[in-house]
Amino acid sequence: MNTYKIAVIPGDGTGPEVVNEGLKVLQAVSQKCGFKYHTHTYDFGGERYLRTNEVLPASAVEELKTFDAIFLGAIGHPDVKPGILEKGILLKLRFDLDQYINLRPVQLYDDRFCPLKNKKPEDINFTVVRENSEGLYKGLGEFQHKGTKDEIAIQVSHNTRKGVERCLRYAFEYTRQFGKKKQLTLCGKTNVLTFAFDLWERTFYEVAKEYPDVKTDYAHVDATTMWFVKNPEWFDVIVTDNMFGDIITDLGAMIQGGMGIAAGGNINPQGVSMFEPIGGSAPKYTGKNIINPLAAICAMAMLLRQIKETKAGNMIETAVKEIVVTKLKDLAAGKMGYSTTEVGDLVVKHLK
Ligand code: IPM
Ligand code: MN
């Protein structure tokens, strides 16, 4: 019987509540599918920072490398200045664990939850492969004449050939294996960002030669947001840089029914990957037992697929889909018709 080591970072706000439901479902599915696991919980987040003044202990990254996967709730605390926890924990882990892919599936389970008119589950079913280690997120830049009328703030997008190519290769492989239409769209801005997206575009078409079975397509990022609303059915797999990927996946989350259901994986195909609901810590809902745990539960399904417990991952996804369609009144916090813990229980009951 396979045994896995899973690191758990419940984090801030509603993170711990949704993580509990993810772990509840993990427990149930492990029994059904016959695998074992150990968890170790880390208290990284805002409370710990306020108490100790330390965002991440020095040993954290090396320790986390010894796990099979990481399950993360949310990072972000209202009493901590924006940026400190995000950069010090979330982005640091993504970078130091070299999780160079941020995989974000966008799938609508029930048209009742789509804000777009006349769009059905088969119309909204695509995946964004977001580069997760470079671009504007690298944090390169400087102030000049800070605080004066002549101040200049420079923020540079850093794109390496190696970084772009490994992301594109992952996207082509993913499309070949999972794409419903075997179509990969590069989302960029070649008409303005003529350095960064020149590199992306050249590399895209070069790598594409090795994947004659994958159709290639290009869309500017502004047009991409328009098509997410107008013709989301055109997309299959989309690959893009870190910043554009951040922006378009929030829009993606909205058309699939909102942050309550949107999950993502920070993936290092050769190392340790980290799975999370993509909405934030939602501090105003903390402790009320009303937040939707399905995004975290879907993140757990992705985690299981990554560690090759595919059957378990699929079983969770099927159960989630079923309760979204047959039980939930809404996907938003407080409107589901069930509490956080009841939604977790419902998923467990529908596992088969
Ligand atoms: C996300 C978040 C993060 C990002 C923030 C919290 C740093 O918005 O995971 O999309 O920008 O990547
Ligand atoms: Mn984001």
Short mmCIF file of C-alpha atoms and ligand atoms in Angstrom, two decimals:
data_model
loop_
_atom_site.label_atom_id
_atom_site.label_comp_id
_atom_site.label_asym_id
_atom_site.label_seq_id
_atom_site.Cartn_x
_atom_site.Cartn_y
_atom_site.Cartn_z
CA MET A 1 0.00 0.00 0.00
CA ASN A 2 1.37 3.42 -0.92
CA THR A 3 2.00 5.86 1.92
CA TYR A 4 2.36 9.59 1.32
CA LYS A 5 3.72 12.44 3.38
CA ILE A 6 1.55 15.54 3.03
CA ALA A 7 2.48 18.92 4.48
CA VAL A 8 -0.51 21.03 5.51
CA ILE A 9 -0.40 24.82 5.77
CA PRO A 10 -3.89 25.94 6.88
CA GLY A 11 -2.76 29.60 6.90
CA ASP A 12 -4.96 32.59 7.59
CA GLY A 13 -8.62 33.55 7.78
CA THR A 14 -10.90 30.84 6.46
CA GLY A 15 -7.88 28.77 5.35
CA PRO A 16 -8.05 26.39 8.34
CA GLU A 17 -11.80 25.81 7.88
CA VAL A 18 -11.55 24.84 4.23
CA VAL A 19 -8.37 22.81 4.83
CA ASN A 20 -10.25 20.75 7.45
CA GLU A 21 -12.85 19.82 4.86
CA GLY A 22 -10.16 18.93 2.32
CA LEU A 23 -8.54 16.65 4.90
CA LYS A 24 -11.91 15.14 5.80
CA VAL A 25 -12.39 14.18 2.16
CA LEU A 26 -8.79 12.90 1.93
CA GLN A 27 -9.40 10.63 4.90
CA ALA A 28 -12.53 9.17 3.32
CA VAL A 29 -11.07 8.73 -0.15
CA SER A 30 -7.88 7.10 1.18
CA GLN A 31 -9.99 4.36 2.73
CA LYS A 32 -12.01 3.82 -0.42
CA CYS A 33 -8.96 3.77 -2.69
CA GLY A 34 -6.59 1.97 -0.34
CA PHE A 35 -3.66 4.27 0.30
CA LYS A 36 -2.14 5.70 3.47
CA TYR A 37 -0.80 9.11 4.33
CA HIS A 38 0.73 11.11 7.16
CA THR A 39 0.21 14.82 7.52
CA HIS A 40 2.37 17.39 9.21
CA THR A 41 0.81 20.79 9.91
CA TYR A 42 2.78 24.03 9.71
CA ASP A 43 1.47 27.22 11.33
CA PHE A 44 2.85 29.61 8.68
CA GLY A 45 0.69 32.69 8.22
CA GLY A 46 -0.30 36.03 9.69
CA GLU A 47 -0.89 34.95 13.28
CA ARG A 48 2.53 33.37 13.52
CA TYR A 49 4.14 36.42 11.94
CA LEU A 50 2.43 38.80 14.38
CA ARG A 51 3.54 36.60 17.29
CA THR A 52 7.13 35.89 16.23
CA ASN A 53 7.95 38.55 13.62
CA GLU A 54 9.13 35.78 11.33
CA VAL A 55 7.34 34.95 8.06
CA LEU A 56 8.97 31.58 7.40
CA PRO A 57 11.56 29.80 9.53
CA ALA A 58 14.86 29.25 7.72
CA SER A 59 14.36 25.46 7.75
CA ALA A 60 10.91 25.58 6.11
CA VAL A 61 11.87 25.14 2.47
CA GLU A 62 14.29 22.26 3.09
CA GLU A 63 11.75 20.51 5.30
CA LEU A 64 8.95 20.94 2.79
CA LYS A 65 11.12 19.34 0.11
CA THR A 66 10.85 16.03 1.98
CA PHE A 67 7.07 15.78 1.45
CA ASP A 68 5.15 14.26 -1.45
CA ALA A 69 2.88 17.30 -1.67
CA ILE A 70 1.74 20.43 0.16
CA PHE A 71 -1.88 21.38 0.90
CA LEU A 72 -2.34 25.11 1.50
CA GLY A 73 -5.39 26.99 2.80
CA ALA A 74 -4.84 30.73 2.33
CA ILE A 75 -2.28 33.38 3.10
CA GLY A 76 -3.23 37.00 3.96
CA HIS A 77 -4.06 38.73 7.25
CA PRO A 78 -5.90 42.06 7.72
CA ASP A 79 -3.42 43.22 10.42
CA VAL A 80 -0.35 42.61 8.26
CA LYS A 81 0.68 45.08 5.57
CA PRO A 82 -0.13 43.69 2.08
CA GLY A 83 2.86 42.03 0.45
CA ILE A 84 4.69 40.77 3.53
CA LEU A 85 2.96 37.41 3.85
CA GLU A 86 2.27 37.04 0.15
CA LYS A 87 5.91 37.59 -0.77
CA GLY A 88 7.35 36.02 2.38
CA ILE A 89 5.33 32.82 2.32
CA LEU A 90 3.32 32.10 -0.82
CA LEU A 91 5.68 33.50 -3.45
CA LYS A 92 8.76 32.37 -1.53
CA LEU A 93 7.52 28.79 -1.48
CA ARG A 94 6.56 28.92 -5.16
CA PHE A 95 10.03 30.22 -6.05
CA ASP A 96 12.21 28.25 -3.65
CA LEU A 97 10.44 24.97 -4.40
CA ASP A 98 10.73 25.87 -8.10
CA GLN A 99 7.01 25.33 -8.67
CA TYR A 100 7.27 26.83 -12.11
CA ILE A 101 3.75 25.96 -13.22
CA ASN A 102 0.53 27.33 -11.82
CA LEU A 103 -2.18 25.06 -13.17
CA ARG A 104 -5.68 26.47 -12.99
CA PRO A 105 -8.57 24.50 -14.45
CA VAL A 106 -11.69 26.51 -15.27
CA GLN A 107 -14.71 24.26 -15.30
CA LEU A 108 -18.36 25.12 -14.88
CA TYR A 109 -20.39 22.39 -13.21
CA ASP A 110 -23.84 23.92 -13.41
CA ASP A 111 -25.11 26.80 -15.56
CA ARG A 112 -27.05 28.18 -12.56
CA PHE A 113 -23.71 29.41 -11.21
CA CYS A 114 -22.39 31.08 -14.34
CA PRO A 115 -22.77 34.86 -14.61
CA LEU A 116 -22.72 34.59 -18.42
CA LYS A 117 -25.96 34.20 -20.34
CA ASN A 118 -26.61 30.92 -22.16
CA LYS A 119 -23.32 29.26 -21.26
CA LYS A 120 -23.38 25.60 -20.34
CA PRO A 121 -20.85 23.34 -18.59
CA GLU A 122 -19.57 22.15 -21.97
CA ASP A 123 -18.85 25.77 -22.95
CA ILE A 124 -16.70 26.57 -19.93
CA ASN A 125 -14.11 23.87 -19.63
CA PHE A 126 -10.51 24.92 -20.17
CA THR A 127 -7.22 25.11 -18.30
CA VAL A 128 -4.77 27.95 -17.79
CA VAL A 129 -1.09 27.07 -17.51
CA ARG A 130 0.41 30.10 -15.79
CA GLU A 131 4.19 30.52 -15.61
CA ASN A 132 4.86 30.70 -11.88
CA SER A 133 8.51 31.59 -11.32
CA GLU A 134 9.39 34.60 -13.45
CA GLY A 135 7.96 37.66 -15.18
CA LEU A 136 6.92 40.67 -13.14
CA TYR A 137 6.75 38.45 -10.06
CA LYS A 138 10.54 38.23 -10.04
CA GLY A 139 10.39 41.61 -8.30
CA LEU A 140 13.08 43.32 -10.36
CA GLY A 141 13.07 47.08 -10.51
CA GLU A 142 13.87 50.21 -8.61
CA PHE A 143 12.76 53.63 -7.49
CA GLN A 144 14.55 56.68 -8.76
CA HIS A 145 14.23 60.01 -6.93
CA LYS A 146 11.83 58.36 -4.49
CA GLY A 147 9.48 60.74 -2.76
CA THR A 148 10.19 63.65 -5.13
CA LYS A 149 8.07 65.09 -7.95
CA ASP A 150 10.44 63.40 -10.39
CA GLU A 151 9.97 59.97 -8.91
CA ILE A 152 10.22 57.02 -11.26
CA ALA A 153 9.21 53.46 -10.34
CA ILE A 154 10.53 50.75 -12.62
CA GLN A 155 9.17 47.22 -12.47
CA VAL A 156 10.74 44.77 -14.88
CA SER A 157 9.36 41.56 -16.36
CA HIS A 158 12.15 39.01 -16.29
CA ASN A 159 11.76 36.17 -18.81
CA THR A 160 14.46 33.59 -19.41
CA ARG A 161 14.58 31.31 -22.41
CA LYS A 162 14.90 28.31 -20.08
CA GLY A 163 12.02 29.46 -17.89
CA VAL A 164 9.73 30.19 -20.82
CA GLU A 165 10.63 26.98 -22.60
CA ARG A 166 10.02 24.67 -19.63
CA CYS A 167 6.62 26.28 -19.09
CA LEU A 168 5.69 25.94 -22.76
CA ARG A 169 6.84 22.30 -22.82
CA TYR A 170 4.66 21.54 -19.81
CA ALA A 171 1.72 23.21 -21.57
CA PHE A 172 2.24 21.25 -24.80
CA GLU A 173 2.54 17.97 -22.88
CA TYR A 174 -0.56 18.83 -20.84
CA THR A 175 -2.53 19.67 -23.99
CA ARG A 176 -1.42 16.45 -25.70
CA GLN A 177 -2.48 14.41 -22.69
CA PHE A 178 -5.60 16.17 -21.44
CA GLY A 179 -6.73 18.73 -24.02
CA LYS A 180 -10.27 18.09 -25.25
CA LYS A 181 -9.51 19.72 -28.61
CA LYS A 182 -5.70 19.34 -28.46
CA GLN A 183 -5.45 23.09 -28.86
CA LEU A 184 -2.97 25.31 -27.04
CA THR A 185 -3.41 29.10 -27.04
CA LEU A 186 -0.51 31.37 -26.19
CA CYS A 187 -1.90 34.42 -24.38
CA GLY A 188 0.43 37.41 -24.63
CA LYS A 189 0.80 40.98 -25.77
CA THR A 190 3.15 40.76 -28.76
CA ASN A 191 1.95 44.11 -30.08
CA VAL A 192 3.33 46.07 -27.12
CA LEU A 193 5.60 43.92 -24.96
CA THR A 194 7.96 43.36 -27.85
CA PHE A 195 10.80 41.88 -25.81
CA ALA A 196 9.06 39.56 -23.40
CA PHE A 197 6.43 38.20 -25.76
CA ASP A 198 8.77 38.06 -28.70
CA LEU A 199 10.72 35.49 -26.69
CA TRP A 200 7.51 33.71 -25.68
CA GLU A 201 6.19 33.65 -29.25
CA ARG A 202 9.43 32.46 -30.87
CA THR A 203 9.85 29.73 -28.28
CA PHE A 204 6.18 28.74 -28.59
CA TYR A 205 6.38 28.08 -32.33
CA GLU A 206 9.75 26.37 -31.99
CA VAL A 207 8.52 23.95 -29.35
CA ALA A 208 5.28 23.49 -31.33
CA LYS A 209 7.25 21.73 -34.09
CA GLU A 210 7.76 18.83 -31.68
CA TYR A 211 4.00 18.58 -31.11
CA PRO A 212 2.40 18.26 -34.56
CA ASP A 213 -0.69 16.76 -32.89
CA VAL A 214 -1.32 19.97 -30.91
CA LYS A 215 -3.03 22.89 -32.67
CA THR A 216 -1.50 26.24 -31.85
CA ASP A 217 -3.30 29.51 -31.44
CA TYR A 218 -2.40 33.00 -30.21
CA ALA A 219 -4.49 35.65 -28.44
CA HIS A 220 -3.52 39.00 -26.95
CA VAL A 221 -4.34 39.17 -23.25
CA ASP A 222 -6.95 41.92 -23.65
CA ALA A 223 -8.74 39.93 -26.33
CA THR A 224 -8.47 36.83 -24.12
CA THR A 225 -10.51 38.53 -21.39
CA MET A 226 -13.09 39.52 -24.00
CA TRP A 227 -13.35 35.93 -25.26
CA PHE A 228 -13.60 34.49 -21.75
CA VAL A 229 -16.89 36.38 -21.61
CA LYS A 230 -18.03 36.11 -25.22
CA ASN A 231 -16.77 32.72 -26.45
CA PRO A 232 -15.20 30.75 -23.59
CA GLU A 233 -15.92 27.57 -25.58
CA TRP A 234 -13.07 28.46 -27.97
CA PHE A 235 -10.45 27.66 -25.38
CA ASP A 236 -8.89 24.36 -24.48
CA VAL A 237 -5.49 24.98 -22.86
CA ILE A 238 -4.04 28.48 -22.47
CA VAL A 239 -0.41 29.20 -21.62
CA THR A 240 0.72 32.60 -20.42
CA ASP A 241 3.16 34.51 -18.23
CA ASN A 242 2.88 34.98 -14.50
CA MET A 243 1.11 38.37 -14.40
CA PHE A 244 -1.37 37.73 -17.20
CA GLY A 245 -2.03 34.30 -15.73
CA ASP A 246 -2.84 35.87 -12.38
CA ILE A 247 -5.31 38.27 -13.93
CA ILE A 248 -7.11 35.99 -16.37
CA THR A 249 -7.56 33.21 -13.81
CA ASP A 250 -9.59 35.46 -11.52
CA LEU A 251 -11.88 36.10 -14.47
CA GLY A 252 -11.80 32.36 -15.16
CA ALA A 253 -12.83 31.68 -11.57
CA MET A 254 -15.82 34.01 -11.92
CA ILE A 255 -17.17 32.32 -15.05
CA GLN A 256 -16.85 28.88 -13.46
CA GLY A 257 -18.98 29.98 -10.51
CA GLY A 258 -16.69 32.07 -8.30
CA MET A 259 -13.85 31.73 -5.81
CA GLY A 260 -15.83 29.13 -3.88
CA ILE A 261 -15.00 26.51 -6.48
CA ALA A 262 -11.70 27.61 -8.08
CA ALA A 263 -8.64 25.50 -7.30
CA GLY A 264 -5.07 25.59 -8.48
CA GLY A 265 -1.78 23.76 -8.26
CA ASN A 266 1.72 25.20 -7.96
CA ILE A 267 3.60 22.47 -9.71
CA ASN A 268 7.21 21.40 -9.85
CA PRO A 269 7.00 18.38 -12.14
CA GLN A 270 10.31 17.07 -10.75
CA GLY A 271 9.79 18.14 -7.13
CA VAL A 272 7.20 19.01 -4.51
CA SER A 273 3.95 20.65 -5.62
CA MET A 274 1.53 22.76 -3.59
CA PHE A 275 -2.24 22.87 -4.04
CA GLU A 276 -4.56 25.63 -2.91
CA PRO A 277 -7.98 27.17 -3.33
CA ILE A 278 -7.22 30.30 -5.38
CA GLY A 279 -9.47 32.71 -3.48
CA GLY A 280 -7.93 34.55 -0.55
CA SER A 281 -8.25 34.18 3.21
CA ALA A 282 -11.69 35.91 3.24
CA PRO A 283 -11.17 37.29 6.78
CA LYS A 284 -14.75 38.56 7.12
CA TYR A 285 -16.10 35.02 6.94
CA THR A 286 -13.58 33.54 9.39
CA GLY A 287 -14.93 31.18 12.02
CA LYS A 288 -18.53 31.41 10.80
CA ASN A 289 -18.68 27.98 9.17
CA ILE A 290 -20.15 29.56 6.00
CA ILE A 291 -17.21 29.62 3.56
CA ASN A 292 -17.43 27.25 0.58
CA PRO A 293 -14.83 24.49 1.02
CA LEU A 294 -15.22 23.09 -2.51
CA ALA A 295 -12.24 25.00 -3.92
CA ALA A 296 -10.04 23.42 -1.27
CA ILE A 297 -11.62 20.03 -1.86
CA CYS A 298 -10.98 20.41 -5.60
CA ALA A 299 -7.37 21.39 -4.77
CA MET A 300 -7.11 18.12 -2.85
CA ALA A 301 -8.37 16.29 -5.95
CA MET A 302 -5.60 17.95 -7.98
CA LEU A 303 -3.04 17.04 -5.32
CA LEU A 304 -4.08 13.39 -5.49
CA ARG A 305 -3.79 13.35 -9.27
CA GLN A 306 -0.32 14.86 -9.03
CA ILE A 307 0.86 12.09 -6.68
CA LYS A 308 -0.69 9.57 -9.12
CA GLU A 309 -3.72 8.67 -7.00
CA THR A 310 -5.74 9.45 -10.10
CA LYS A 311 -8.73 7.35 -9.17
CA ALA A 312 -9.04 9.14 -5.82
CA GLY A 313 -8.78 12.54 -7.50
CA ASN A 314 -11.43 11.66 -10.04
CA MET A 315 -13.69 10.26 -7.35
CA ILE A 316 -13.58 13.57 -5.48
CA GLU A 317 -14.24 15.55 -8.64
CA THR A 318 -17.28 13.44 -9.52
CA ALA A 319 -18.70 13.85 -6.01
CA VAL A 320 -18.14 17.62 -6.08
CA LYS A 321 -19.87 17.90 -9.42
CA GLU A 322 -22.81 15.88 -8.18
CA ILE A 323 -23.41 17.93 -5.05
CA VAL A 324 -22.96 21.21 -6.95
CA VAL A 325 -25.66 20.12 -9.38
CA THR A 326 -28.07 18.41 -7.00
CA LYS A 327 -27.62 20.08 -3.60
CA LEU A 328 -26.11 23.55 -3.44
CA LYS A 329 -28.29 26.64 -3.76
CA ASP A 330 -25.32 28.86 -4.52
CA LEU A 331 -21.51 28.64 -4.47
CA ALA A 332 -20.94 31.86 -2.50
CA ALA A 333 -20.15 31.95 1.22
CA GLY A 334 -23.29 31.89 3.36
CA LYS A 335 -25.62 31.15 0.46
CA MET A 336 -24.94 27.49 -0.19
CA GLY A 337 -27.88 26.23 1.85
CA TYR A 338 -25.34 24.25 3.88
CA SER A 339 -22.52 25.11 6.26
CA THR A 340 -18.83 24.61 5.45
CA THR A 341 -18.67 21.36 7.40
CA GLU A 342 -21.95 20.09 5.92
CA VAL A 343 -20.61 20.62 2.39
CA GLY A 344 -17.54 18.55 3.35
CA ASP A 345 -19.82 15.84 4.70
CA LEU A 346 -21.90 15.89 1.52
CA VAL A 347 -18.80 15.34 -0.61
CA VAL A 348 -17.76 12.41 1.60
CA LYS A 349 -21.27 10.91 1.31
CA HIS A 350 -21.17 11.15 -2.48
CA LEU A 351 -17.80 9.45 -2.95
CA LYS A 352 -18.21 6.32 -4.99
C1 IPM B 1 -2.83 34.13 -6.68
C2 IPM B 1 -2.73 35.31 -5.76
C3 IPM B 1 -1.26 35.61 -5.50
C4 IPM B 1 -0.62 35.94 -6.84
C5 IPM B 1 -1.02 36.73 -4.48
C6 IPM B 1 -1.72 36.47 -3.18
C7 IPM B 1 0.46 36.97 -4.26
O1 IPM B 1 -3.39 36.41 -6.29
O2 IPM B 1 -2.41 33.03 -6.27
O3 IPM B 1 -3.33 34.29 -7.79
O4 IPM B 1 -0.62 37.09 -7.26
O5 IPM B 1 -0.11 35.01 -7.46
MN MN B 2 -4.38 35.99 -8.15
#
